[in-house]
Amino acid sequence: MNEEFYSIISKICTTDPRYHPEAYEFIMEALNYSRKRFKRVKHVTGAELLKGIKGLLLKKFGPMTLTILNFWGVKTTDDFGNMVYNLVEHKILSKDAHDNYESFQNAYDFEEVFNKSYRKQLARRLKSMRF
């Protein structure tokens, strides 16, 4: 990311202070992660981005994901949509005719995905390990 990106993020955070600047940086990282995951050169859908966000959060932060999201001010998938559309409005990202904010609404429950489901997966992995 370059200086211009951080300047724009600073402006966004001044007009919309709900989200921490690091959350916007993470959105950009998740976008690149999603492009690779779904083998896209440029555009990914909102649903694909949300899947990429979920995967990258778990990969990077594991059991700390909910804590990180809370620190960033992100409570639901709607918040990711708000940030994406803030980035679109400031011409950091672009959207096509098929993109809409609704694809970010209530896509998954954070508690279920980042706590309950994560703990179940971890328990399965631990159970399969031999000590």
Short mmCIF file of C-alpha atoms in Angstrom, two decimals:
data_model
loop_
_atom_site.label_atom_id
_atom_site.label_comp_id
_atom_site.label_asym_id
_atom_site.label_seq_id
_atom_site.Cartn_x
_atom_site.Cartn_y
_atom_site.Cartn_z
CA MET A 1 0.00 0.00 0.00
CA ASN A 2 1.21 3.45 -0.75
CA GLU A 3 1.03 6.85 0.90
CA GLU A 4 -2.00 7.87 -1.17
CA PHE A 5 -3.93 4.82 0.09
CA TYR A 6 -3.23 5.71 3.72
CA SER A 7 -4.17 9.34 3.09
CA ILE A 8 -7.54 8.27 1.67
CA ILE A 9 -8.09 5.84 4.56
CA SER A 10 -7.40 8.69 6.97
CA LYS A 11 -10.07 10.79 5.21
CA ILE A 12 -12.54 7.89 5.30
CA CYS A 13 -11.93 7.35 9.02
CA THR A 14 -12.48 11.04 9.67
CA THR A 15 -15.89 11.03 7.95
CA ASP A 16 -16.84 7.49 9.05
CA PRO A 17 -15.01 6.71 12.32
CA ARG A 18 -16.79 3.38 12.94
CA TYR A 19 -13.86 1.30 11.71
CA HIS A 20 -10.19 1.20 12.57
CA PRO A 21 -7.81 2.00 9.67
CA GLU A 22 -6.28 -1.49 9.98
CA ALA A 23 -9.66 -2.95 9.02
CA TYR A 24 -9.42 -1.22 5.64
CA GLU A 25 -5.91 -2.50 5.15
CA PHE A 26 -7.17 -5.99 5.96
CA ILE A 27 -9.98 -5.62 3.37
CA MET A 28 -7.34 -4.99 0.70
CA GLU A 29 -5.30 -7.98 1.88
CA ALA A 30 -8.44 -10.14 1.87
CA LEU A 31 -9.26 -8.96 -1.64
CA ASN A 32 -5.90 -10.21 -2.92
CA TYR A 33 -6.33 -13.44 -0.94
CA SER A 34 -9.80 -13.91 -2.48
CA ARG A 35 -8.55 -13.26 -6.01
CA LYS A 36 -5.96 -16.01 -5.60
CA ARG A 37 -8.40 -18.39 -3.90
CA PHE A 38 -11.05 -17.98 -6.62
CA LYS A 39 -8.51 -17.63 -9.45
CA ARG A 40 -9.68 -14.17 -10.50
CA VAL A 41 -7.45 -11.67 -12.21
CA LYS A 42 -9.49 -8.69 -11.12
CA HIS A 43 -13.04 -8.77 -9.80
CA VAL A 44 -14.48 -10.95 -7.06
CA THR A 45 -18.11 -10.92 -5.97
CA GLY A 46 -19.21 -9.78 -2.54
CA ALA A 47 -19.90 -13.39 -1.56
CA GLU A 48 -16.43 -14.46 -2.71
CA LEU A 49 -14.83 -11.59 -0.82
CA LEU A 50 -16.70 -12.55 2.35
CA LYS A 51 -15.50 -16.16 2.01
CA GLY A 52 -11.96 -14.88 1.52
CA ILE A 53 -12.28 -12.56 4.51
CA LYS A 54 -13.47 -15.44 6.68
CA GLY A 55 -10.65 -17.72 5.54
CA LEU A 56 -7.94 -15.10 5.97
CA LEU A 57 -9.20 -14.03 9.39
CA LEU A 58 -9.08 -17.61 10.66
CA LYS A 59 -5.70 -18.21 9.05
CA LYS A 60 -4.11 -15.04 10.47
CA PHE A 61 -5.83 -14.66 13.82
CA GLY A 62 -7.37 -18.03 14.73
CA PRO A 63 -8.98 -17.86 18.17
CA MET A 64 -8.24 -14.13 18.43
CA THR A 65 -10.43 -13.27 15.41
CA LEU A 66 -13.41 -11.96 17.40
CA THR A 67 -11.10 -9.83 19.53
CA ILE A 68 -9.47 -8.33 16.44
CA LEU A 69 -12.82 -7.68 14.76
CA ASN A 70 -14.12 -6.01 17.90
CA PHE A 71 -11.01 -3.80 18.07
CA TRP A 72 -11.57 -2.82 14.43
CA GLY A 73 -15.24 -1.97 15.13
CA VAL A 74 -16.48 -4.79 12.90
CA LYS A 75 -19.52 -6.57 14.35
CA THR A 76 -21.24 -8.15 11.32
CA THR A 77 -20.64 -8.88 7.65
CA ASP A 78 -22.62 -5.69 6.95
CA ASP A 79 -19.63 -3.79 8.33
CA PHE A 80 -17.40 -5.32 5.66
CA GLY A 81 -19.92 -4.10 3.09
CA ASN A 82 -19.82 -0.61 4.59
CA MET A 83 -16.04 -0.55 4.35
CA VAL A 84 -16.00 -1.92 0.79
CA TYR A 85 -18.48 0.72 -0.30
CA ASN A 86 -16.47 3.44 1.47
CA LEU A 87 -13.50 2.25 -0.60
CA VAL A 88 -15.62 2.27 -3.77
CA GLU A 89 -16.85 5.79 -3.01
CA HIS A 90 -13.24 6.97 -2.68
CA LYS A 91 -12.20 5.13 -5.86
CA ILE A 92 -9.84 2.67 -4.14
CA LEU A 93 -12.09 -0.17 -5.34
CA SER A 94 -14.55 -0.36 -8.19
CA LYS A 95 -17.79 -2.24 -8.59
CA ASP A 96 -19.64 -3.64 -11.56
CA ALA A 97 -23.35 -3.71 -12.40
CA HIS A 98 -23.85 -6.99 -10.52
CA ASP A 99 -22.36 -5.75 -7.24
CA ASN A 100 -24.67 -4.65 -4.46
CA TYR A 101 -24.48 -3.94 -0.78
CA GLU A 102 -27.07 -6.65 -0.02
CA SER A 103 -24.52 -9.39 -0.76
CA PHE A 104 -22.75 -8.36 2.46
CA GLN A 105 -25.84 -8.34 4.66
CA ASN A 106 -26.06 -11.06 7.31
CA ALA A 107 -23.86 -13.44 5.32
CA TYR A 108 -22.67 -15.33 8.40
CA ASP A 109 -22.79 -15.05 12.16
CA PHE A 110 -19.43 -14.09 13.67
CA GLU A 111 -19.99 -15.97 16.93
CA GLU A 112 -20.89 -19.14 15.05
CA VAL A 113 -18.04 -18.97 12.52
CA PHE A 114 -15.19 -17.52 14.54
CA ASN A 115 -15.91 -19.06 17.92
CA LYS A 116 -18.17 -22.14 17.93
CA SER A 117 -17.16 -23.54 14.54
CA TYR A 118 -13.49 -22.74 15.11
CA ARG A 119 -13.52 -24.51 18.48
CA LYS A 120 -15.20 -27.59 16.95
CA GLN A 121 -12.56 -27.76 14.21
CA LEU A 122 -9.79 -27.35 16.76
CA ALA A 123 -11.26 -30.10 18.96
CA ARG A 124 -11.41 -32.46 15.95
CA ARG A 125 -7.78 -31.72 15.07
CA LEU A 126 -6.64 -32.26 18.66
CA LYS A 127 -8.60 -35.50 18.92
CA SER A 128 -6.91 -36.85 15.80
CA MET A 129 -3.43 -36.08 17.16
CA ARG A 130 -1.57 -38.75 19.03
CA PHE A 131 0.21 -37.78 22.19
#
